[in-house]
PDB file of C-alpha atoms in Angstrom:
ATOM      1  CA  MET Z 508     -14.489 -27.404  14.022  1.00 41.00           C
ATOM      2  CA  PRO Z 509     -15.436 -29.323  11.044  1.00 41.00           C
ATOM      3  CA  ASN Z 510     -13.974 -32.963  10.672  1.00 40.00           C
ATOM      4  CA  ASP Z 511     -15.675 -34.643   7.739  1.00 37.00           C
ATOM      5  CA  PRO Z 512     -18.048 -32.789   5.849  1.00 33.00           C
ATOM      6  CA  HIS Z 513     -20.656 -35.372   5.998  1.00 32.00           C
ATOM      7  CA  ASP Z 514     -21.363 -34.866   9.034  1.00 35.00           C
ATOM      8  CA  HIS Z 515     -22.761 -31.206   8.675  1.00 35.00           C
ATOM      9  CA  VAL Z 516     -24.385 -29.162   6.509  1.00 34.00           C
ATOM     10  CA  ALA Z 517     -22.187 -27.584   4.879  1.00 38.00           C
ATOM     11  CA  ILE Z 518     -21.454 -26.331   0.857  1.00 37.00           C
ATOM     12  CA  GLU Z 519     -17.710 -26.144   0.198  1.00 39.00           C
ATOM     13  CA  ASP Z 520     -16.670 -24.846  -2.461  1.00 41.00           C
ATOM     14  CA  ARG Z 521     -12.827 -23.883  -3.979  1.00 38.00           C
ATOM     15  CA  GLU Z 522     -11.614 -20.934  -4.694  1.00 36.00           C
ATOM     16  CA  GLN Z 523      -7.990 -20.372  -6.891  1.00 34.00           C
ATOM     17  CA  ARG Z 524      -4.883 -18.972  -6.096  1.00 34.00           C
ATOM     18  CA  GLY Z 525      -4.010 -17.823  -8.597  1.00 34.00           C
ATOM     19  CA  GLY Z 526      -6.133 -19.368 -11.402  1.00 35.00           C
ATOM     20  CA  ASP Z 527      -6.428 -18.864 -14.944  1.00 35.00           C
ATOM     21  CA  ALA Z 528      -8.895 -20.090 -17.264  1.00 33.00           C
ATOM     22  CA  SER Z 529      -6.139 -22.469 -19.001  1.00 32.00           C
ATOM     23  CA  ASN Z 530      -6.273 -23.988 -15.991  1.00 36.00           C
ATOM     24  CA  PRO Z 531      -9.544 -24.450 -13.613  1.00 32.00           C
ATOM     25  CA  ASP Z 532      -8.508 -27.557 -11.341  1.00 35.00           C
ATOM     26  CA  GLY Z 533      -5.838 -25.530  -9.532  1.00 36.00           C
ATOM     27  CA  SER Z 534      -3.418 -28.146 -10.092  1.00 36.00           C
ATOM     28  CA  GLY Z 535       0.672 -26.414 -10.684  1.00 39.00           C
ATOM     29  CA  ASP Z 536       2.381 -24.697  -9.249  1.00 41.00           C
ATOM     30  CA  GLY Z 537       1.741 -20.992  -9.388  1.00 39.00           C
ATOM     31  CA  SER Z 538       3.778 -20.440 -12.324  1.00 40.00           C
ATOM     32  CA  PRO Z 539       2.625 -18.606 -15.797  1.00 40.00           C
ATOM     33  CA  GLY Z 540      -0.023 -20.777 -17.673  1.00 42.00           C
ATOM     34  CA  GLN Z 541      -0.712 -22.522 -13.988  1.00 44.00           C
ATOM     35  CA  ALA Z 542      -3.062 -22.184 -11.379  1.00 44.00           C
ATOM     36  CA  ALA Z 543      -1.567 -22.653  -7.959  1.00 48.00           C
ATOM     37  CA  PRO Z 544      -3.179 -25.158  -5.761  1.00 55.00           C
ATOM     38  CA  ALA Z 545      -7.089 -24.515  -4.326  1.00 61.00           C
ATOM     39  CA  THR Z 546      -7.696 -22.704  -0.720  1.00 68.00           C
ATOM     40  CA  GLU Z 547     -11.115 -24.774   0.597  1.00 71.00           C
ATOM     41  CA  TYR Z 548     -13.540 -23.308   1.878  1.00 71.00           C
ATOM     42  CA  ARG Z 549     -17.053 -24.679   3.922  1.00 73.00           C
ATOM     43  CA  TYR Z 550     -19.768 -22.978   4.970  1.00 72.00           C
ATOM     44  CA  GLU Z 551     -22.610 -23.835   7.320  1.00 74.00           C
ATOM     45  CA  PRO Z 552     -25.673 -22.366   8.989  1.00 73.00           C
ATOM     46  CA  THR Z 553     -24.028 -20.283  12.545  1.00 74.00           C
ATOM     47  CA  CYS Z 554     -27.895 -20.777  14.158  1.00 69.00           C
ATOM     48  CA  THR Z 555     -29.440 -24.111  13.005  1.00 57.00           C
ATOM     49  CA  PRO Z 556     -33.274 -23.777  12.693  1.00 52.00           C
ATOM     50  CA  GLY Z 557     -35.223 -26.066  15.476  1.00 51.00           C
ATOM     51  CA  ALA Z 558     -32.639 -27.100  17.654  1.00 50.00           C
ATOM     52  CA  GLY Z 559     -33.638 -24.782  20.091  1.00 48.00           C
ATOM     53  CA  THR Z 560     -31.425 -21.341  19.558  1.00 51.00           C
ATOM     54  CA  ASP Z 561     -33.660 -19.669  17.161  1.00 55.00           C
ATOM     55  CA  ALA Z 562     -34.379 -17.467  19.680  1.00 55.00           C
ATOM     56  CA  THR Z 563     -30.514 -17.115  20.498  1.00 49.00           C
ATOM     57  CA  CYS Z 564     -29.615 -16.407  16.873  1.00 62.00           C
ATOM     58  CA  SER Z 565     -32.182 -13.879  15.846  1.00 60.00           C
ATOM     59  CA  ALA Z 566     -31.612 -11.685  18.837  1.00 48.00           C
ATOM     60  CA  ALA Z 567     -26.958 -12.151  18.907  1.00 48.00           C
ATOM     61  CA  TYR Z 568     -27.018 -12.296  14.400  1.00 58.00           C
ATOM     62  CA  THR Z 569     -28.982 -10.230  12.068  1.00 68.00           C
ATOM     63  CA  CYS Z 570     -28.893 -10.473   8.567  1.00 74.00           C
ATOM     64  CA  PRO Z 571     -30.711  -8.856   5.915  1.00 71.00           C
ATOM     65  CA  PRO Z 572     -34.300  -9.814   4.268  1.00 64.00           C
ATOM     66  CA  GLU Z 573     -34.429 -13.131   2.739  1.00 64.00           C
ATOM     67  CA  GLN Z 574     -30.472 -14.211   3.847  1.00 69.00           C
ATOM     68  CA  ILE Z 575     -28.815 -16.098   6.966  1.00 71.00           C
ATOM     69  CA  ARG Z 576     -26.040 -16.248   8.592  1.00 74.00           C
ATOM     70  CA  PHE Z 577     -23.068 -18.699   7.738  1.00 76.00           C
ATOM     71  CA  ASN Z 578     -19.538 -20.220   9.448  1.00 77.00           C
ATOM     72  CA  VAL Z 579     -16.863 -19.830   7.095  1.00 78.00           C
ATOM     73  CA  TRP Z 580     -14.464 -22.230   7.073  1.00 78.00           C
ATOM     74  CA  ARG Z 581     -10.605 -22.198   5.332  1.00 78.00           C
ATOM     75  CA  ARG Z 582      -8.698 -24.476   4.910  1.00 81.00           C
ATOM     76  CA  GLU Z 583      -4.983 -24.033   3.234  1.00 81.00           C
ATOM     77  CA  PRO Z 584      -3.931 -27.024   0.855  1.00 81.00           C
ATOM     78  CA  GLY Z 585      -2.394 -29.482   3.097  1.00 81.00           C
ATOM     79  CA  GLY Z 586      -3.444 -27.322   5.946  1.00 85.00           C
ATOM     80  CA  GLU Z 587      -6.775 -27.844   8.921  1.00 86.00           C
ATOM     81  CA  TRP Z 588      -9.556 -26.311   8.789  1.00 85.00           C
ATOM     82  CA  GLN Z 589      -9.693 -23.528  10.395  1.00 85.00           C
ATOM     83  CA  LEU Z 590     -13.239 -20.784  11.137  1.00 84.00           C
ATOM     84  CA  SER Z 591     -12.221 -17.140   9.605  1.00 79.00           C
ATOM     85  CA  GLY Z 592     -15.219 -15.514  10.308  1.00 78.00           C
ATOM     86  CA  THR Z 593     -19.332 -15.141   9.132  1.00 77.00           C
ATOM     87  CA  ILE Z 594     -21.120 -13.507   6.295  1.00 76.00           C
ATOM     88  CA  CYS Z 595     -24.808 -13.271   5.972  1.00 75.00           C
ATOM     89  CA  ARG Z 596     -25.682 -15.287   2.313  1.00 68.00           C
ATOM     90  CA  GLY Z 597     -28.908 -15.340   0.678  1.00 62.00           C
ATOM     91  CA  GLY Z 598     -29.704 -19.298   1.671  1.00 54.00           C
ATOM     92  CA  GLN Z 599     -27.540 -22.460   1.248  1.00 50.00           C
ATOM     93  CA  PRO Z 600     -24.521 -20.761  -1.229  1.00 49.00           C
ATOM     94  CA  GLY Z 601     -24.833 -23.098  -4.061  1.00 47.00           C
ATOM     95  CA  GLY Z 602     -28.190 -25.424  -2.732  1.00 46.00           C
ATOM     96  CA  ALA Z 603     -30.844 -26.077  -4.712  1.00 42.00           C
ATOM     97  CA  GLY Z 604     -32.978 -22.890  -5.441  1.00 41.00           C
ATOM     98  CA  SER Z 605     -29.966 -20.312  -4.478  1.00 46.00           C
ATOM     99  CA  VAL Z 606     -29.332 -17.279  -5.698  1.00 51.00           C
ATOM    100  CA  ALA Z 607     -24.828 -16.888  -6.691  1.00 59.00           C
ATOM    101  CA  PRO Z 608     -23.275 -15.519  -2.988  1.00 68.00           C
ATOM    102  CA  VAL Z 609     -22.637 -11.824  -3.595  1.00 76.00           C
ATOM    103  CA  ILE Z 610     -19.060 -11.106  -3.625  1.00 84.00           C
ATOM    104  CA  THR Z 611     -17.088  -7.985  -1.758  1.00 85.00           C
ATOM    105  CA  PRO Z 612     -14.525  -6.212  -2.760  1.00 89.00           C
ATOM    106  CA  GLY Z 613     -13.874  -7.694   0.983  1.00 88.00           C
ATOM    107  CA  ASP Z 614     -13.247 -11.106  -0.886  1.00 88.00           C
ATOM    108  CA  VAL Z 615     -11.450  -9.903  -3.908  1.00 91.00           C
ATOM    109  CA  LEU Z 616      -8.659  -8.114  -2.066  1.00 91.00           C
ATOM    110  CA  ARG Z 617      -8.198 -11.685   0.571  1.00 88.00           C
ATOM    111  CA  GLU Z 618      -7.947 -13.311  -3.355  1.00 88.00           C
ATOM    112  CA  VAL Z 619      -5.326 -10.436  -4.766  1.00 90.00           C
ATOM    113  CA  ARG Z 620      -2.818 -10.385  -1.395  1.00 89.00           C
ATOM    114  CA  ARG Z 621      -2.650 -14.159  -2.551  1.00 86.00           C
ATOM    115  CA  LEU Z 622      -1.576 -14.189  -6.124  1.00 85.00           C
ATOM    116  CA  PRO Z 623       1.988 -13.831  -7.195  1.00 85.00           C
ATOM    117  CA  LEU Z 624       1.986  -9.952  -7.585  1.00 89.00           C
ATOM    118  CA  PRO Z 625       4.804  -8.694 -10.133  1.00 92.00           C
ATOM    119  CA  LYS Z 626       7.692  -6.760  -8.427  1.00 93.00           C
ATOM    120  CA  ALA Z 627       9.343  -3.905 -10.671  1.00 93.00           C
ATOM    121  CA  SER Z 628      12.579  -3.687 -11.613  1.00 93.00           C
ATOM    122  CA  LEU Z 629      15.029  -1.146 -11.386  1.00 95.00           C
ATOM    123  CA  SER Z 630      16.840   0.799 -14.365  1.00 96.00           C
ATOM    124  CA  ILE Z 631      19.992   2.697 -13.287  1.00 97.00           C
ATOM    125  CA  GLN Z 632      22.021   5.229 -15.732  1.00 96.00           C
ATOM    126  CA  PRO Z 633      25.152   4.671 -15.263  1.00 94.00           C
ATOM    127  CA  ALA Z 634      24.557   1.374 -14.547  1.00 91.00           C
ATOM    128  CA  ASP Z 635      26.411  -0.078 -11.820  1.00 91.00           C
ATOM    129  CA  ARG Z 636      28.589   2.607 -10.481  1.00 94.00           C
ATOM    130  CA  THR Z 637      27.345   6.538 -10.308  1.00 95.00           C
ATOM    131  CA  LEU Z 638      29.928   9.147  -8.805  1.00 94.00           C
ATOM    132  CA  VAL Z 639      28.696  11.623  -6.205  1.00 95.00           C
ATOM    133  CA  ASN Z 640      26.690  15.074  -6.658  1.00 93.00           C
ATOM    134  CA  LEU Z 641      25.620  13.924  -9.850  1.00 94.00           C
ATOM    135  CA  ASP Z 642      22.543  13.063 -11.248  1.00 96.00           C
ATOM    136  CA  THR Z 643      21.763   9.027 -11.355  1.00 97.00           C
ATOM    137  CA  VAL Z 644      18.554   8.371 -13.047  1.00 97.00           C
ATOM    138  CA  PHE Z 645      15.977   6.045 -12.129  1.00 98.00           C
ATOM    139  CA  SER Z 646      13.401   4.549 -13.981  1.00 97.00           C
ATOM    140  CA  THR Z 647      11.512   1.283 -14.231  1.00 97.00           C
ATOM    141  CA  VAL Z 648       8.735  -0.881 -16.757  1.00 95.00           C
ATOM    142  CA  PRO Z 649       4.751  -0.322 -15.397  1.00 93.00           C
ATOM    143  CA  PRO Z 650       4.347  -3.844 -13.988  1.00 92.00           C
ATOM    144  CA  ALA Z 651       0.649  -4.760 -14.632  1.00 87.00           C
ATOM    145  CA  PHE Z 652      -1.132  -7.812 -13.840  1.00 90.00           C
ATOM    146  CA  ASP Z 653      -4.126  -9.763 -15.384  1.00 93.00           C
ATOM    147  CA  ARG Z 654      -5.902 -12.890 -13.908  1.00 91.00           C
ATOM    148  CA  THR Z 655      -8.942 -14.297 -13.497  1.00 91.00           C
ATOM    149  CA  VAL Z 656      -9.505 -16.689 -10.334  1.00 89.00           C
ATOM    150  CA  THR Z 657     -12.435 -18.324  -8.824  1.00 85.00           C
ATOM    151  CA  ILE Z 658     -13.703 -16.389  -5.580  1.00 84.00           C
ATOM    152  CA  LEU Z 659     -17.186 -18.192  -4.694  1.00 79.00           C
ATOM    153  CA  GLY Z 660     -17.836 -20.316  -7.011  1.00 75.00           C
ATOM    154  CA  GLN Z 661     -17.432 -17.097  -9.680  1.00 84.00           C
ATOM    155  CA  ARG Z 662     -15.019 -16.114 -12.323  1.00 87.00           C
ATOM    156  CA  VAL Z 663     -14.008 -13.197 -11.488  1.00 92.00           C
ATOM    157  CA  HIS Z 664     -11.229 -11.145 -14.037  1.00 94.00           C
ATOM    158  CA  VAL Z 665      -8.436  -9.287 -12.111  1.00 95.00           C
ATOM    159  CA  THR Z 666      -6.775  -6.604 -13.209  1.00 95.00           C
ATOM    160  CA  GLY Z 667      -3.961  -4.202 -11.678  1.00 95.00           C
ATOM    161  CA  THR Z 668      -2.938  -0.906 -13.173  1.00 95.00           C
ATOM    162  CA  ALA Z 669       0.958   0.645 -11.494  1.00 96.00           C
ATOM    163  CA  SER Z 670      -0.931   3.782  -9.783  1.00 95.00           C
ATOM    164  CA  ARG Z 671       2.421   4.981  -7.836  1.00 97.00           C
ATOM    165  CA  TYR Z 672       6.324   4.674  -7.414  1.00 98.00           C
ATOM    166  CA  THR Z 673       8.234   4.928  -4.399  1.00 98.00           C
ATOM    167  CA  TRP Z 674      11.788   5.013  -5.081  1.00 98.00           C
ATOM    168  CA  HIS Z 675      14.394   3.843  -2.481  1.00 98.00           C
ATOM    169  CA  PHE Z 676      18.157   5.456  -3.303  1.00 97.00           C
ATOM    170  CA  GLY Z 677      19.911   2.563  -0.562  1.00 96.00           C
ATOM    171  CA  ASP Z 678      20.921   5.569   1.525  1.00 96.00           C
ATOM    172  CA  GLY Z 679      17.749   6.641   3.659  1.00 95.00           C
ATOM    173  CA  ALA Z 680      16.567   9.271   0.549  1.00 97.00           C
ATOM    174  CA  THR Z 681      13.063   8.441  -0.743  1.00 97.00           C
ATOM    175  CA  THR Z 682      10.618  10.122  -3.560  1.00 97.00           C
ATOM    176  CA  ALA Z 683       7.582   9.075  -4.851  1.00 98.00           C
ATOM    177  CA  THR Z 684       5.976   9.417  -7.883  1.00 98.00           C
ATOM    178  CA  THR Z 685       3.189   8.315 -10.443  1.00 97.00           C
ATOM    179  CA  GLY Z 686       4.895   7.691 -13.217  1.00 96.00           C
ATOM    180  CA  PRO Z 687       7.538   4.972 -14.026  1.00 97.00           C
ATOM    181  CA  GLY Z 688      10.408   7.011 -15.073  1.00 97.00           C
ATOM    182  CA  ARG Z 689      12.343   7.892 -18.126  1.00 96.00           C
ATOM    183  CA  PRO Z 690      16.598   6.286 -19.456  1.00 95.00           C
ATOM    184  CA  TYR Z 691      18.176   9.797 -19.945  1.00 94.00           C
ATOM    185  CA  PRO Z 692      18.513  12.046 -21.472  1.00 94.00           C
ATOM    186  CA  ALA Z 693      15.219  12.093 -20.019  1.00 95.00           C
ATOM    187  CA  LEU Z 694      15.638  13.253 -16.361  1.00 95.00           C
ATOM    188  CA  ASP Z 695      12.506  12.544 -15.129  1.00 97.00           C
ATOM    189  CA  VAL Z 696      13.807  10.606 -11.453  1.00 97.00           C
ATOM    190  CA  THR Z 697      16.753  11.247 -10.317  1.00 97.00           C
ATOM    191  CA  HIS Z 698      19.092  11.660  -6.878  1.00 97.00           C
ATOM    192  CA  ARG Z 699      22.327  12.724  -6.100  1.00 97.00           C
ATOM    193  CA  TYR Z 700      24.614  10.542  -3.906  1.00 97.00           C
ATOM    194  CA  ALA Z 701      26.839  12.554  -1.437  1.00 95.00           C
ATOM    195  CA  LYS Z 702      29.758   9.984  -0.454  1.00 94.00           C
ATOM    196  CA  ALA Z 703      31.878   8.089  -2.423  1.00 94.00           C
ATOM    197  CA  ASP Z 704      32.823   4.069  -2.158  1.00 94.00           C
ATOM    198  CA  ARG Z 705      29.995   2.877  -0.949  1.00 95.00           C
ATOM    199  CA  THR Z 706      27.837   0.076  -2.219  1.00 96.00           C
ATOM    200  CA  HIS Z 707      24.156   0.689  -2.195  1.00 97.00           C
ATOM    201  CA  ARG Z 708      20.753  -0.696  -3.353  1.00 97.00           C
ATOM    202  CA  PRO Z 709      18.085   1.398  -4.360  1.00 97.00           C
ATOM    203  CA  ARG Z 710      14.858  -0.481  -5.040  1.00 97.00           C
ATOM    204  CA  VAL Z 711      10.990   0.604  -6.548  1.00 98.00           C
ATOM    205  CA  ASP Z 712       7.937  -0.374  -4.684  1.00 97.00           C
ATOM    206  CA  VAL Z 713       4.861  -0.216  -6.958  1.00 97.00           C
ATOM    207  CA  THR Z 714       1.971   0.446  -5.824  1.00 96.00           C
ATOM    208  CA  PHE Z 715      -1.051  -0.619  -7.629  1.00 96.00           C
ATOM    209  CA  THR Z 716      -4.924   0.151  -7.781  1.00 95.00           C
ATOM    210  CA  ILE Z 717      -6.830  -2.964  -8.470  1.00 95.00           C
ATOM    211  CA  SER Z 718      -9.755  -3.198 -10.473  1.00 95.00           C
ATOM    212  CA  TYR Z 719     -12.654  -6.544 -10.607  1.00 95.00           C
ATOM    213  CA  ALA Z 720     -15.634  -7.883 -12.965  1.00 93.00           C
ATOM    214  CA  VAL Z 721     -17.656 -10.631 -11.574  1.00 89.00           C
ATOM    215  CA  SER Z 722     -18.730 -13.112 -14.029  1.00 84.00           C
ATOM    216  CA  GLY Z 723     -18.155 -10.654 -17.387  1.00 84.00           C
ATOM    217  CA  GLY Z 724     -20.447  -8.094 -15.112  1.00 86.00           C
ATOM    218  CA  PRO Z 725     -19.441  -4.526 -14.631  1.00 91.00           C
ATOM    219  CA  THR Z 726     -15.877  -3.561 -13.666  1.00 93.00           C
ATOM    220  CA  GLN Z 727     -15.320  -2.236 -10.153  1.00 93.00           C
ATOM    221  CA  THR Z 728     -12.411  -0.636  -8.629  1.00 94.00           C
ATOM    222  CA  LEU Z 729     -11.235  -1.839  -5.174  1.00 92.00           C
ATOM    223  CA  GLY Z 730     -11.321   1.362  -1.997  1.00 90.00           C
ATOM    224  CA  GLN Z 731      -8.253   0.288  -1.481  1.00 91.00           C
ATOM    225  CA  THR Z 732      -4.340  -0.405  -3.188  1.00 94.00           C
ATOM    226  CA  ILE Z 733      -1.816  -2.886  -2.894  1.00 94.00           C
ATOM    227  CA  THR Z 734       1.871  -2.514  -3.030  1.00 95.00           C
ATOM    228  CA  THR Z 735       4.728  -4.753  -4.058  1.00 94.00           C
ATOM    229  CA  ASP Z 736       8.334  -4.212  -3.061  1.00 95.00           C
ATOM    230  CA  GLY Z 737      10.500  -3.998  -6.244  1.00 95.00           C
ATOM    231  CA  VAL Z 738      13.984  -5.572  -6.130  1.00 93.00           C
ATOM    232  CA  PRO Z 739      17.417  -4.386  -4.758  1.00 95.00           C
ATOM    233  CA  VAL Z 740      20.199  -3.765  -7.492  1.00 95.00           C
ATOM    234  CA  ALA Z 741      23.931  -2.866  -6.682  1.00 96.00           C
ATOM    235  CA  LEU Z 742      25.003   1.040  -7.435  1.00 97.00           C
ATOM    236  CA  THR Z 743      28.914   1.776  -6.039  1.00 97.00           C
ATOM    237  CA  THR Z 744      29.639   5.432  -5.431  1.00 96.00           C
ATOM    238  CA  HIS Z 745      32.892   6.751  -6.828  1.00 94.00           C
ATOM    239  CA  GLU Z 746      34.873  10.632  -6.563  1.00 90.00           C
ATOM    240  CA  ALA Z 747      35.708  11.932  -9.879  1.00 74.00           C
ATOM    241  CA  VAL Z 748      39.705  13.042  -9.072  1.00 65.00           C
ATOM    242  CA  PRO Z 749      41.349  14.864 -12.004  1.00 66.00           C
ATOM    243  CA  VAL Z 750      44.329  14.172 -13.108  1.00 60.00           C
ATOM    244  CA  LEU Z 751      46.545  16.214 -15.078  1.00 66.00           C
ATOM    245  CA  ILE Z 752      47.995  14.628 -18.403  1.00 68.00           C
ATOM    246  CA  ASP Z 753      49.892  15.749 -20.875  1.00 63.00           C
TER     247      ASP Z 753
END
């Protein structure tokens, strides 16, 4: 593991975690309008030409023409360097005369997983308390995110669109929809509770479809989605008792 960047043939790169165009230096605490601390990446050739290992490298590591294999070292803010894998790139990443490294869907997926993705807030009617054996109506506002981050030295515009909602009603029952539901009198998402005098904590989890564009290029869609858990809301069930009045 490298201890001093100047002791190795390596190129440093910085990736912004949750960064945006208004704060490109990676400072801030990750709140809106600020970028989270940067994750550092270093690249060094897996095999050093002229070190007597060329034959072994050729046999053990194969890359497409005009590319060589690099070890990828990763360090979280305040952490230690860790080997995160190897990758084929064209020449030395960031070196003189090199082309920009190709950003793969896996690169984007790793970055998105570190972003503070939005959670869905649940709306319930009637709120706070409901009656057993009657429809309780659930809905939410579709969350979305739109960020520009830096991956391998390139600006990547990432967007997320809610494509699936999983409703957890707090009593063990769940259902899934492609829409966010609507408030009463619409009955898009409803649930009937069977037991009175119980406090449940329903929530709605949202699955995002991720799209991205590298350096203003064409928009691409990741084949893998990401789901975030919703914010639970307290809901108490009661039973209606008939009362005879004059």
